[in-house]
Amino acid sequence: MEAPPRVEAPPEAAREIFGSMLPVAEAYAALLAGPGVQRGLIGPAETGRIWERHLLNSAVVAELVPSPSLLADLGSGAGLPGIVLAMLLPKVQVILVEPMARRTLFLQDCVAALGLTNVQIRRGRAEELAGQIGADVVTARAVARLDRLAAMATGLARPGGLVLAIKGATAAQELDQARPVLRRLGVTGAELVVAGTGRISQPVTVIRFAAAGGGQGQQRHRKQRSVKQRPT
């Protein structure tokens, strides 16, 4: 009988960030390291850095999400960041949007095993679901470059809804290159923000903007932000 995968112990930051939800986060880490690797959703090398690279990286984005709200996680894959946000934000209804059948099956198994009652799964491409969801917030992590991602994400958002694109070292460059596309889409307030400062060793860079047609709703959401901004 094959031994279960070894998952690293949660770091102290995870205990502070997940709090009472830490056992659920640990169960999810085991699912990622076991069935997630076996089904090809994450690589075997990721099992030794699930907390730092995936769970904490996703968890700090909760700072940017208004609650209550409807959130769509675009290209959810293994459930990052959507499943993590659903754990931490019980008043947020999360829709995991994923086109691939094997991934949606894994997501269904995770949602059931973790007992998450605020999660739905929609199988389909963003282009197919455009105009059908109307989310207050759309998240995306490792889906596509911003110039391609923007149209997909805004199609899932309500007018004025927030888009939170989790990015890495190329975030500023992607934002600059995508500005012509963002102008054509009519989005507003495109900026870089940083989540997790002082909470995790490598804070997360997020490109945030509002879908077209927000009016006063966009301003209300902008007042709720609670993280330091990085000027662009």
Short mmCIF file of C-alpha atoms in Angstrom, two decimals:
data_model
loop_
_atom_site.label_atom_id
_atom_site.label_comp_id
_atom_site.label_asym_id
_atom_site.label_seq_id
_atom_site.Cartn_x
_atom_site.Cartn_y
_atom_site.Cartn_z
CA MET A 1 0.00 0.00 0.00
CA GLU A 2 1.40 3.37 -1.03
CA ALA A 3 2.20 5.72 1.85
CA PRO A 4 0.22 8.96 1.97
CA PRO A 5 2.13 12.03 0.75
CA ARG A 6 4.08 13.95 3.34
CA VAL A 7 2.81 17.49 3.73
CA GLU A 8 4.94 20.08 5.48
CA ALA A 9 3.67 21.34 8.82
CA PRO A 10 1.87 24.68 8.60
CA PRO A 11 4.16 27.63 9.37
CA GLU A 12 3.33 30.07 12.15
CA ALA A 13 1.92 32.53 9.63
CA ALA A 14 -0.66 29.92 8.61
CA ARG A 15 -1.79 29.51 12.20
CA GLU A 16 -2.30 33.26 12.48
CA ILE A 17 -4.00 33.74 9.12
CA PHE A 18 -6.28 30.69 9.09
CA GLY A 19 -7.06 30.69 12.82
CA SER A 20 -9.92 28.33 13.57
CA MET A 21 -9.97 27.25 9.92
CA LEU A 22 -6.45 25.82 10.12
CA PRO A 23 -7.66 22.18 10.29
CA VAL A 24 -9.65 22.74 7.10
CA ALA A 25 -6.61 24.31 5.45
CA GLU A 26 -4.49 21.33 6.53
CA ALA A 27 -7.02 18.94 5.01
CA TYR A 28 -6.92 20.91 1.77
CA ALA A 29 -3.11 20.83 1.78
CA ALA A 30 -3.29 17.03 2.02
CA LEU A 31 -5.72 16.91 -0.89
CA LEU A 32 -3.39 19.03 -3.01
CA ALA A 33 -0.37 16.91 -2.12
CA GLY A 34 -2.21 13.62 -2.68
CA PRO A 35 -5.01 13.55 -5.28
CA GLY A 36 -3.92 16.95 -6.62
CA VAL A 37 -0.53 15.58 -7.63
CA GLN A 38 -1.90 12.20 -8.72
CA ARG A 39 -4.41 13.86 -11.05
CA GLY A 40 -1.83 16.29 -12.43
CA LEU A 41 -3.28 19.47 -10.98
CA ILE A 42 -0.03 20.44 -9.31
CA GLY A 43 3.49 19.13 -9.85
CA PRO A 44 5.16 16.71 -7.43
CA ALA A 45 7.78 19.34 -6.58
CA GLU A 46 5.06 21.56 -5.14
CA THR A 47 4.31 19.26 -2.20
CA GLY A 48 7.17 20.74 -0.20
CA ARG A 49 5.96 24.32 -0.59
CA ILE A 50 2.19 24.08 -0.55
CA TRP A 51 1.80 26.48 2.36
CA GLU A 52 4.11 29.29 1.28
CA ARG A 53 3.62 29.12 -2.48
CA HIS A 54 -0.07 28.27 -2.67
CA LEU A 55 -2.18 28.47 0.50
CA LEU A 56 -0.73 31.59 2.14
CA ASN A 57 -0.27 33.26 -1.24
CA SER A 58 -4.01 32.80 -1.81
CA ALA A 59 -5.13 33.50 1.75
CA VAL A 60 -3.82 37.05 2.01
CA VAL A 61 -5.92 38.07 -1.01
CA ALA A 62 -8.88 37.92 1.40
CA GLU A 63 -7.75 41.39 2.54
CA LEU A 64 -8.97 42.75 -0.78
CA VAL A 65 -12.37 41.05 -0.96
CA PRO A 66 -15.44 42.89 0.35
CA SER A 67 -17.81 40.76 2.43
CA PRO A 68 -20.54 39.80 1.84
CA SER A 69 -20.15 39.47 -1.91
CA LEU A 70 -20.32 37.09 -4.85
CA LEU A 71 -16.87 36.02 -6.05
CA ALA A 72 -15.97 34.17 -9.24
CA ASP A 73 -12.58 32.45 -9.34
CA LEU A 74 -11.59 32.36 -12.99
CA GLY A 75 -9.64 29.32 -14.17
CA SER A 76 -9.78 27.90 -10.67
CA GLY A 77 -7.69 24.82 -11.46
CA ALA A 78 -6.93 23.16 -8.14
CA GLY A 79 -9.04 25.76 -6.29
CA LEU A 80 -6.47 28.49 -5.80
CA PRO A 81 -7.36 31.03 -4.60
CA GLY A 82 -11.11 30.29 -4.66
CA ILE A 83 -11.26 27.43 -2.14
CA VAL A 84 -8.92 29.22 0.26
CA LEU A 85 -11.00 32.40 0.09
CA ALA A 86 -14.17 30.41 0.70
CA MET A 87 -12.62 29.02 3.90
CA LEU A 88 -11.67 32.44 5.21
CA LEU A 89 -14.73 34.42 4.04
CA PRO A 90 -17.88 32.48 4.96
CA LYS A 91 -20.11 35.41 3.95
CA VAL A 92 -18.70 35.37 0.43
CA GLN A 93 -20.38 33.09 -2.10
CA VAL A 94 -17.66 31.61 -4.31
CA ILE A 95 -18.11 30.27 -7.83
CA LEU A 96 -15.19 28.21 -9.11
CA VAL A 97 -15.04 28.64 -12.88
CA GLU A 98 -13.04 25.90 -14.60
CA PRO A 99 -13.37 24.45 -18.13
CA MET A 100 -11.52 21.13 -17.68
CA ALA A 101 -13.54 18.10 -16.52
CA ARG A 102 -10.77 16.44 -14.49
CA ARG A 103 -10.21 19.68 -12.60
CA THR A 104 -13.88 20.22 -11.87
CA LEU A 105 -14.08 16.67 -10.49
CA PHE A 106 -11.18 17.42 -8.17
CA LEU A 107 -12.86 20.66 -7.09
CA GLN A 108 -16.09 18.80 -6.34
CA ASP A 109 -14.19 16.30 -4.21
CA CYS A 110 -12.43 19.10 -2.31
CA VAL A 111 -15.61 21.07 -1.65
CA ALA A 112 -17.35 17.95 -0.34
CA ALA A 113 -14.40 16.78 1.77
CA LEU A 114 -13.86 20.22 3.31
CA GLY A 115 -17.56 20.82 4.00
CA LEU A 116 -17.64 24.19 2.23
CA THR A 117 -21.25 25.29 1.86
CA ASN A 118 -20.53 28.65 0.20
CA VAL A 119 -19.01 27.23 -2.99
CA GLN A 120 -20.47 26.42 -6.40
CA ILE A 121 -18.61 24.97 -9.39
CA ARG A 122 -19.31 26.05 -12.95
CA ARG A 123 -17.65 24.13 -15.75
CA GLY A 124 -16.99 26.29 -18.77
CA ARG A 125 -14.69 28.79 -20.39
CA ALA A 126 -14.94 32.41 -19.34
CA GLU A 127 -16.00 33.38 -22.84
CA GLU A 128 -18.92 30.94 -22.67
CA LEU A 129 -20.06 32.19 -19.27
CA ALA A 130 -19.68 35.90 -20.02
CA GLY A 131 -22.71 37.85 -18.83
CA GLN A 132 -24.11 34.91 -16.85
CA ILE A 133 -22.51 35.35 -13.43
CA GLY A 134 -22.31 39.05 -12.57
CA ALA A 135 -19.79 38.67 -9.75
CA ASP A 136 -18.90 41.47 -7.35
CA VAL A 137 -15.30 40.22 -7.42
CA VAL A 138 -13.41 38.14 -9.97
CA THR A 139 -10.10 36.54 -8.96
CA ALA A 140 -7.52 34.95 -11.23
CA ARG A 141 -4.19 33.32 -10.43
CA ALA A 142 -1.77 32.02 -13.07
CA VAL A 143 -4.42 32.12 -15.80
CA ALA A 144 -3.07 34.42 -18.54
CA ARG A 145 -1.25 37.67 -19.12
CA LEU A 146 -3.30 40.72 -18.23
CA ASP A 147 -3.91 41.82 -21.82
CA ARG A 148 -5.76 38.51 -22.39
CA LEU A 149 -7.13 38.07 -18.90
CA ALA A 150 -8.90 41.41 -18.66
CA ALA A 151 -11.63 40.62 -21.19
CA MET A 152 -12.25 37.17 -19.70
CA ALA A 153 -12.48 38.51 -16.15
CA THR A 154 -14.70 41.51 -16.88
CA GLY A 155 -17.12 39.22 -18.71
CA LEU A 156 -17.80 37.45 -15.41
CA ALA A 157 -18.13 40.65 -13.35
CA ARG A 158 -21.12 42.86 -12.72
CA PRO A 159 -20.82 46.50 -13.85
CA GLY A 160 -18.24 48.07 -11.57
CA GLY A 161 -17.20 44.72 -10.12
CA LEU A 162 -13.62 44.29 -8.96
CA VAL A 163 -11.04 42.19 -10.75
CA LEU A 164 -8.12 40.90 -8.67
CA ALA A 165 -5.38 39.39 -10.84
CA ILE A 166 -2.71 37.75 -8.68
CA LYS A 167 0.64 38.33 -10.33
CA GLY A 168 4.35 38.01 -9.70
CA ALA A 169 7.46 39.95 -10.62
CA THR A 170 6.13 40.99 -14.05
CA ALA A 171 3.01 42.68 -12.67
CA ALA A 172 4.05 46.28 -13.37
CA GLN A 173 5.20 45.42 -16.87
CA GLU A 174 1.97 43.53 -17.63
CA LEU A 175 -0.12 46.43 -16.38
CA ASP A 176 1.75 48.95 -18.54
CA GLN A 177 1.47 46.75 -21.62
CA ALA A 178 -2.22 46.07 -21.05
CA ARG A 179 -3.34 49.67 -20.59
CA PRO A 180 -4.54 50.07 -24.22
CA VAL A 181 -6.70 46.94 -23.79
CA LEU A 182 -7.99 48.15 -20.43
CA ARG A 183 -8.98 51.49 -21.99
CA ARG A 184 -10.88 49.71 -24.77
CA LEU A 185 -12.72 47.63 -22.17
CA GLY A 186 -13.64 50.77 -20.23
CA VAL A 187 -12.21 49.54 -16.93
CA THR A 188 -11.27 52.04 -14.26
CA GLY A 189 -8.83 52.39 -11.39
CA ALA A 190 -6.22 49.93 -12.69
CA GLU A 191 -3.43 49.76 -10.12
CA LEU A 192 -0.97 47.52 -8.30
CA VAL A 193 -1.73 46.66 -4.68
CA VAL A 194 0.14 44.45 -2.25
CA ALA A 195 -1.53 41.94 0.07
CA GLY A 196 0.03 40.24 3.07
CA THR A 197 2.55 42.89 4.07
CA GLY A 198 3.82 42.06 7.54
CA ARG A 199 1.93 38.77 7.53
CA ILE A 200 3.87 36.55 5.11
CA SER A 201 7.50 36.58 4.02
CA GLN A 202 6.72 37.36 0.39
CA PRO A 203 3.70 39.67 0.06
CA VAL A 204 1.50 39.13 -2.97
CA THR A 205 1.27 41.60 -5.85
CA VAL A 206 -2.23 42.00 -7.27
CA ILE A 207 -3.40 44.01 -10.26
CA ARG A 208 -6.78 45.45 -9.33
CA PHE A 209 -9.30 47.30 -11.45
CA ALA A 210 -13.05 47.77 -11.79
CA ALA A 211 -15.16 46.58 -14.70
CA ALA A 212 -16.89 49.20 -16.81
CA GLY A 213 -20.15 50.76 -15.66
CA GLY A 214 -19.41 50.99 -11.94
CA GLY A 215 -20.43 54.55 -11.10
CA GLN A 216 -20.89 55.02 -7.38
CA GLY A 217 -20.62 51.27 -6.75
CA GLN A 218 -16.98 51.36 -7.77
CA GLN A 219 -16.27 54.15 -5.29
CA ARG A 220 -17.87 52.19 -2.44
CA HIS A 221 -15.65 49.21 -3.15
CA ARG A 222 -12.52 51.34 -3.32
CA LYS A 223 -13.23 52.75 0.14
CA GLN A 224 -13.23 49.22 1.57
CA ARG A 225 -9.66 48.40 0.62
CA SER A 226 -7.30 47.90 3.52
CA VAL A 227 -3.85 47.30 2.06
CA LYS A 228 -1.00 49.56 1.10
CA GLN A 229 -0.85 50.60 -2.53
CA ARG A 230 2.21 50.65 -4.72
CA PRO A 231 2.24 53.59 -7.13
CA THR A 232 2.57 52.78 -10.81
#
